[in-house]
XYZ file of C-alpha atoms in Angstrom:
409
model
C 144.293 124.966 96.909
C 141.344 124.521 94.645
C 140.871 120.970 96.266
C 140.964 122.156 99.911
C 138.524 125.143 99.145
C 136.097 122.568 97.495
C 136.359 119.804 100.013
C 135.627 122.803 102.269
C 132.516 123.502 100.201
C 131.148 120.415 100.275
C 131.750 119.930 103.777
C 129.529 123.291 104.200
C 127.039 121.889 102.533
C 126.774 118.305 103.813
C 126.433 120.292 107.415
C 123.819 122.446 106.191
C 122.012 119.426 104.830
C 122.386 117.887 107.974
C 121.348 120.767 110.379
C 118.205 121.388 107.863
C 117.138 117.717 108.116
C 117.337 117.809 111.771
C 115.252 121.383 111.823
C 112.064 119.785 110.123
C 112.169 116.800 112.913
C 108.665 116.329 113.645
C 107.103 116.019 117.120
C 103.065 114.616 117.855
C 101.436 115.464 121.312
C 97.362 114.903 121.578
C 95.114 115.744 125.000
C 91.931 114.133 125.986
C 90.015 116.057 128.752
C 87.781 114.389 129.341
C 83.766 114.941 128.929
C 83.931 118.827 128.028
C 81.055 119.796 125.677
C 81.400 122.120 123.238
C 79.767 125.221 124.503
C 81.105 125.385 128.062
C 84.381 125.247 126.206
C 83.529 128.037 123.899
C 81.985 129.963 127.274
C 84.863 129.758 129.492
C 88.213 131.840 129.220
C 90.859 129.382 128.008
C 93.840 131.474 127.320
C 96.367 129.229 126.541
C 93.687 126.898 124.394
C 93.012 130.339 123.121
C 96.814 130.751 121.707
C 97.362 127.493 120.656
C 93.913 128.276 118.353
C 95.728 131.295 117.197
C 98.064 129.481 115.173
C 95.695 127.050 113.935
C 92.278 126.459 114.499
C 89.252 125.006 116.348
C 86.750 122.887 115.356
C 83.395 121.478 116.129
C 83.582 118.018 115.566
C 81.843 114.659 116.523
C 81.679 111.207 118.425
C 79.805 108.011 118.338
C 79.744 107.189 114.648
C 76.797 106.528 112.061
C 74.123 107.847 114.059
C 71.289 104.553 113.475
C 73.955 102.604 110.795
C 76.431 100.285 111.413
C 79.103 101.691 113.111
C 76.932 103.587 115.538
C 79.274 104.279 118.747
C 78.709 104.721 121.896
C 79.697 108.223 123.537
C 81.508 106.892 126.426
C 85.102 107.791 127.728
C 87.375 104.673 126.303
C 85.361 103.947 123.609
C 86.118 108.055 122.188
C 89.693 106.933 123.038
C 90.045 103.891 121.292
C 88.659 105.297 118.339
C 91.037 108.300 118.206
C 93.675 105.467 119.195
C 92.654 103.391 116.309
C 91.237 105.505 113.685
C 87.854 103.121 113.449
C 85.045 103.172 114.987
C 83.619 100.615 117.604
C 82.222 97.668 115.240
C 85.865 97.200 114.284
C 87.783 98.443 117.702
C 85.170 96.407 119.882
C 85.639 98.490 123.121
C 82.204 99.022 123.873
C 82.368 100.288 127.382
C 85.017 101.573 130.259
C 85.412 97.860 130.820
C 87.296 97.314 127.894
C 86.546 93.688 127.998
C 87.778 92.338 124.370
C 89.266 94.850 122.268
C 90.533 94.015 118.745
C 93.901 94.316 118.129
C 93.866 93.948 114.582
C 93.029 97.547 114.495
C 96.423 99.043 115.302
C 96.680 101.694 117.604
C 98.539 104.689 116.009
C 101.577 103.905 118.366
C 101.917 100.221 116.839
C 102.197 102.110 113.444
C 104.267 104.472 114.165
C 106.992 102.434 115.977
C 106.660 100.118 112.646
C 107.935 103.019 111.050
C 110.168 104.733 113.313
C 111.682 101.806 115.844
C 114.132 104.309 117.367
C 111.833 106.860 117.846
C 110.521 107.363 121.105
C 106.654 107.143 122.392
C 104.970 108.196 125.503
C 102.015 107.865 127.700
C 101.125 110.379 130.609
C 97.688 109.619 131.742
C 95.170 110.135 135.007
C 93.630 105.964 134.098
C 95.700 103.476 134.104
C 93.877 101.252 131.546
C 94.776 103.461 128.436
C 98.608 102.223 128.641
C 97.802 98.700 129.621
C 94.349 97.918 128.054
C 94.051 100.060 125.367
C 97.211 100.325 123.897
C 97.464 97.087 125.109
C 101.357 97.469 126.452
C 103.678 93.995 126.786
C 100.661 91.899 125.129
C 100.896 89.173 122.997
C 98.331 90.162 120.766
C 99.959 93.772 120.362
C 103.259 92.345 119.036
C 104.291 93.174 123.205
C 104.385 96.844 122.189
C 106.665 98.778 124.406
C 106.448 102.761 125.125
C 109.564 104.220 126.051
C 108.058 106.515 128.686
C 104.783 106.362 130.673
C 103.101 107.957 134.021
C 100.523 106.597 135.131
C 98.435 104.480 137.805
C 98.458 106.974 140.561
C 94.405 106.719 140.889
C 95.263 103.163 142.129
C 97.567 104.225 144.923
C 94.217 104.881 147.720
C 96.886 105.829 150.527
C 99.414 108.594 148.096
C 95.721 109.672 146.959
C 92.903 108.428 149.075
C 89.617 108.679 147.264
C 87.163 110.996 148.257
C 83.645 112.378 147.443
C 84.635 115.196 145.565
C 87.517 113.985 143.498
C 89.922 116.026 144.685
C 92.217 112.958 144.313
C 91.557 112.872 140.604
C 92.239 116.854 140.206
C 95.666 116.177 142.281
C 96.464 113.482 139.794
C 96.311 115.621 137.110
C 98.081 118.681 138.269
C 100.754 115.874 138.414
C 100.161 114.420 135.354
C 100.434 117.047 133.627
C 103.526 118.749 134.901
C 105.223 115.497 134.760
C 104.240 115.243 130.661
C 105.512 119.228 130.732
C 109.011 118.187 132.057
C 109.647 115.350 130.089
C 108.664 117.028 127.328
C 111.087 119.626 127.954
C 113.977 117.209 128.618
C 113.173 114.319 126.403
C 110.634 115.462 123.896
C 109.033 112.288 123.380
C 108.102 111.484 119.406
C 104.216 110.783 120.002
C 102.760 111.754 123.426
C 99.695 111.190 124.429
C 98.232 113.421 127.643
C 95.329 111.785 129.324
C 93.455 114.389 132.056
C 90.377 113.503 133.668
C 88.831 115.416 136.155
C 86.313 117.663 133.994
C 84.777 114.564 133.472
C 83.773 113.803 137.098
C 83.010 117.642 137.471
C 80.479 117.110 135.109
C 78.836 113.667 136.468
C 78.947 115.177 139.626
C 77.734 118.757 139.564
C 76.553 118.626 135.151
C 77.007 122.061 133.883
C 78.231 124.089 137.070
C 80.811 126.805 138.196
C 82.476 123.476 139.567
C 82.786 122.131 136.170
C 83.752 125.845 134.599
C 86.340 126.031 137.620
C 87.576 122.244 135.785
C 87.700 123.706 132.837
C 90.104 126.615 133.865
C 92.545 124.024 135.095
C 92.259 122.026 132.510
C 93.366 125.444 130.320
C 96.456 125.583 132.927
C 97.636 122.601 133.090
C 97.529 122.632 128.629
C 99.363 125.755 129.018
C 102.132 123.774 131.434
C 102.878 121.528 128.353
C 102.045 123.864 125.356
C 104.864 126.045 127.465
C 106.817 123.669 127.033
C 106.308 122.753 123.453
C 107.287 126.060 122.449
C 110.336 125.861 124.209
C 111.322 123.013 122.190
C 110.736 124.698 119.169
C 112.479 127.675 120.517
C 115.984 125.875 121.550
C 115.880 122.529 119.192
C 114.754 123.911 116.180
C 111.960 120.928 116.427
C 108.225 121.056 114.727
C 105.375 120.055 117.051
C 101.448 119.181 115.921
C 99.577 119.463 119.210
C 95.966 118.243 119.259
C 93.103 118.780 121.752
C 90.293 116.992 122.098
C 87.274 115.242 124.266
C 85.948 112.013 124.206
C 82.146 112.849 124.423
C 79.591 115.687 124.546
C 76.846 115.500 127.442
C 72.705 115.488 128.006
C 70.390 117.060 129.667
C 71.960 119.646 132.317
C 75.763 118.444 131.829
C 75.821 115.885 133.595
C 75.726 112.464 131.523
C 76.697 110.648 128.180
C 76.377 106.994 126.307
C 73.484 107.506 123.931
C 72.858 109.149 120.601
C 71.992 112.782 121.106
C 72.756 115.457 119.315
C 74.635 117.014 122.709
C 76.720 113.255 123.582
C 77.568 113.519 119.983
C 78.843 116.813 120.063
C 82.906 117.928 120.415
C 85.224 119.834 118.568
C 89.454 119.365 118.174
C 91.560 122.294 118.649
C 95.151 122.360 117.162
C 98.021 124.201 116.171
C 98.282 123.643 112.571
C 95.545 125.207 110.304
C 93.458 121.996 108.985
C 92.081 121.623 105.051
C 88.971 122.024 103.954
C 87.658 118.687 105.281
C 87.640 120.627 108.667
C 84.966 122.754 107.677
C 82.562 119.354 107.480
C 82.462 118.298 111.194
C 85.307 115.957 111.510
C 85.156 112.948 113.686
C 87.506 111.962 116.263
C 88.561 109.149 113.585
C 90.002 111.443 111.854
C 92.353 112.597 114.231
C 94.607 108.885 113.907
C 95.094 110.031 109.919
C 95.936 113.334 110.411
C 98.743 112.566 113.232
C 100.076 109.820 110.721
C 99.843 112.615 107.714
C 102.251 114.533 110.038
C 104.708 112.282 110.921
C 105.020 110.492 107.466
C 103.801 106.687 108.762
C 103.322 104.464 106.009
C 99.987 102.671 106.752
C 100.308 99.097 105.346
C 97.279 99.107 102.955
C 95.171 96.336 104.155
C 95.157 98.528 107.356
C 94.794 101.753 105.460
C 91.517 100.123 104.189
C 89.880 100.018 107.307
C 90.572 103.069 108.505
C 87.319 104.956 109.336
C 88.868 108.667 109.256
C 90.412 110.915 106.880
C 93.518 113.096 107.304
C 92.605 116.924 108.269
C 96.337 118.082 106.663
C 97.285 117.294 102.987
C 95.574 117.506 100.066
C 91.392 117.042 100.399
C 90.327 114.709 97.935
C 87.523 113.248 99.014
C 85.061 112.069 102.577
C 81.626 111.144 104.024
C 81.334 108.349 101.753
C 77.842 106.639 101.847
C 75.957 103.974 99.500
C 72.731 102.176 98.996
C 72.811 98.424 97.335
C 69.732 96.750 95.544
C 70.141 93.710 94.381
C 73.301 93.975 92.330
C 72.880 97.713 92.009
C 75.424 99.990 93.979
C 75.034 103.760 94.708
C 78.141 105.997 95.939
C 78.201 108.926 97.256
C 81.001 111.337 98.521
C 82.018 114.853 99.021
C 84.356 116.255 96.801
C 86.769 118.821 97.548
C 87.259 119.830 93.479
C 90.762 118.978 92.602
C 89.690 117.380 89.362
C 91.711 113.799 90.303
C 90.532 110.520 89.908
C 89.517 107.243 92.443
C 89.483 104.283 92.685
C 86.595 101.773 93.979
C 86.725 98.001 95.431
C 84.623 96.311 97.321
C 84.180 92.789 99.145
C 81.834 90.734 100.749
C 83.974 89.464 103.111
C 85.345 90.868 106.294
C 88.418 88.656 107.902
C 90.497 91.770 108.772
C 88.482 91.910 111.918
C 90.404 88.301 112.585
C 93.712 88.902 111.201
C 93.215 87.789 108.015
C 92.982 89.609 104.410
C 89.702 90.883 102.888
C 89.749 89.863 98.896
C 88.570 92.897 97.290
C 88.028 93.295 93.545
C 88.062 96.654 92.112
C 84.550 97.935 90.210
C 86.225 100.865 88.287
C 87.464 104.408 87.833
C 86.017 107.617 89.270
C 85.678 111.031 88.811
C 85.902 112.384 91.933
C 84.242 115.876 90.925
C 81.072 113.925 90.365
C 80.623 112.521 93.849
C 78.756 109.836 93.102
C 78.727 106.369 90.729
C 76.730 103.379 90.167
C 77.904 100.351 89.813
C 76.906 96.608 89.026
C 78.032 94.004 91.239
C 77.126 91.398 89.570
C 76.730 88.639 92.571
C 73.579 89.930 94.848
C 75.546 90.144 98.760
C 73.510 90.931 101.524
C 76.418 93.223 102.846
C 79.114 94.855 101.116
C 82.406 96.988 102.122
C 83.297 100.137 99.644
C 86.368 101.358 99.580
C 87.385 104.577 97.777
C 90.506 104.570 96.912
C 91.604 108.244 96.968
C 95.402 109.592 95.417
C 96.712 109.021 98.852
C 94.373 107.349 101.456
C 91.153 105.661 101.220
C 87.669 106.095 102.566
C 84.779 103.113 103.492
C 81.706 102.215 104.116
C 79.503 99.082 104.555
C 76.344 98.706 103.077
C 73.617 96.336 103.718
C 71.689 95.283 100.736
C 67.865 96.814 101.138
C 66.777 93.768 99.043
């Protein structure tokens, strides 16, 4: 009797075990619409942006890199994409333009990473442009290991006679009403691992009308068709006892009146990220949109190999805050750090190289300089071998942060 009632207990408890691993199953969906700026966002009623805010937060944050340094980036559409995509910024990604003529593939796309560490998981791509599943992510190439996603829809901008193009992009606007309820649905029946929702037609509201009741009117839908899929998100949760992160963002402010983007402005520069998890302090600096690839791969547990993890330009926006907006100045042999600390009295790490053969596939030989503080935010150090161009990494309790820096000498 004693035996029966204690297999009985332990079969109670291997069943709880089980039902509580499968309850904290974690789900990633991000959104790009496209080209909103940051105060028609903020001026328009989004209600169901609004209530996805409610449970966590939104933020004004940044495109197009080290404004005059190295990894300056330009505020165009892929470009933003490939750098949330990637997690680096466009003098390691190389997709300089909507062309996307010769992207880098050495900089893994955060759907390479996470099917390295969760083959049977699934991925998915809904998206208004074509090119994000087959240039970007790079889908069934060589030089992306032929990465498969287990769900896409996409390419309907291609099909002229289902959607013939006209002035006004109506077409694109009908592409998206179906792009999105298609991402809601599957959502709802398959519930894709990592989604990514591509929308587009706020951009071409703004090219073609800059900041206009057209482009609030854009806006609106874009609001509706996030509420189709945050709708169904929270059904999800509801009925499979699942955990989703959902992130929002844009890929670029715009100038003067609305109506363009590329260069350097303060108003190209300018976006924010909206999402349903309340972010740490690093939030509160003006995150980039580099720093969304770290915080999806916080969230889902990836394990970054670290020659990878080097290179990343972002830091994650859940977890611990450590440490960010590392910068330095070399002369002659003589290197200056700097960082922001977020005071949790822990210690870091610092390497550097001259070299820079990630960028072809190959490994970077670093040599590590010393021990930090990380409550003093800043350190000098002596290289010993003058190098006209250097790349810091600070290497943090978990995750790193880099910069280059070219010697002033």
């Amino acid at each position: 009797m004693h035996r029966i009632y204690s297999l009985t207990v332990l079969f109670l408890c291997f069943f709880l075990t089980a039902f509580q691993a499968r309850a904290q199953e974690k789900k990633t969906l991000f959104i790009i619409l496209d080209g909103i700026q940051r105060e028609l966002l903020i001026k328009n009623p989004t209600p169901n942006m609004d209530d996805i805010i409610s449970e966590g937060g939104y933020f004004p944050a940044y495109v197009g890199g080290a404004k005059g340094g190295y990894s300056e980036t330009p505020t165009i559409s892929a470009v933003g994409y490939n750098s949330l995509l990637t997690g680096v910024w466009v003098n390691k990604h190389n997709v300089k333009g909507n062309s996307i003529r010769q992207p880098n593939y050495n900089y893994w796309t955060i759907f390479r990473h996470f099917k390295e560490n969760y083959p049977n998981k699934t991925t998915a791509v809904y998206s208004t442009w074509l090119d994000n599943r087959t240039k970007l992510i790079g889908e069934n190439l060589e030089a992306t290991g032929n990465f498969q996603l287990d769900y896409h829809f996409d390419g309907l901008e291609v099909d002229t006679l289902g959607y013939p193009h006209d002035d006004e992009s109506d077409y694109i606007k009908r592409i998206d009403q179906e792009v999105a309820a298609y991402a809601a649905e599957d959502v709802r029946e398959k519930a894709p691992d990592l989604t990514w929702v591509y929308l587009q037609y706020t951009d071409d509201m703004g090219h073609r009308f800059g900041a206009s009741p057209e482009m609030d009117l854009g806006i609106q839908e874009a609001d509706r068709q996030v509420g189709m899929i945050w709708d169904a998100i929270q059904e999800r949760e509801k009925k499979f006892d699942e955990e989703w992160l959902i992130v929002i963002t844009t890929d670029h402010g715009r100038g003067e009146g609305g109506f363009h983007h590329g260069g350097q402005s303060d108003e190209e520069r300018a976006t924010w990220i909206i999402s349903n998890k309340a972010f740490n302090e690093i939030a509160s600096q003006t995150p980039g949109i580099v720093d969304i690839f770290p915080t999806m791969a916080t969230y889902m547990g990836l394990t970054i190999p670290k020659n990878h993890a080097m290179e990343v330009d972002g830091v994650s926006l859940l977890g611990e805050a450590y440490a960010s907006h590392l910068t330095g100045t070399l002369s002659g042999t003589e290197l200056k750090l700097n960082w922001k600390s977020y005071g949790n009295g822990e210690t870091g790490r610092v390497w550097v190289t001259s070299t820079n053969q990630f960028r072809y596939g190959n490994s970077d030989l670093y040599r590590m300089l010393g021990e930090v503080n990380l409550e003093d935010e800043s350190a000098n150090f002596d290289i010993k071998v003058p190098q006209n161009n250097v790349k810091v990494v600070l290497e943090l309790p978990t995750g790193f942060i880099n910069v280059w820096v070219k010697n002033t000498d």
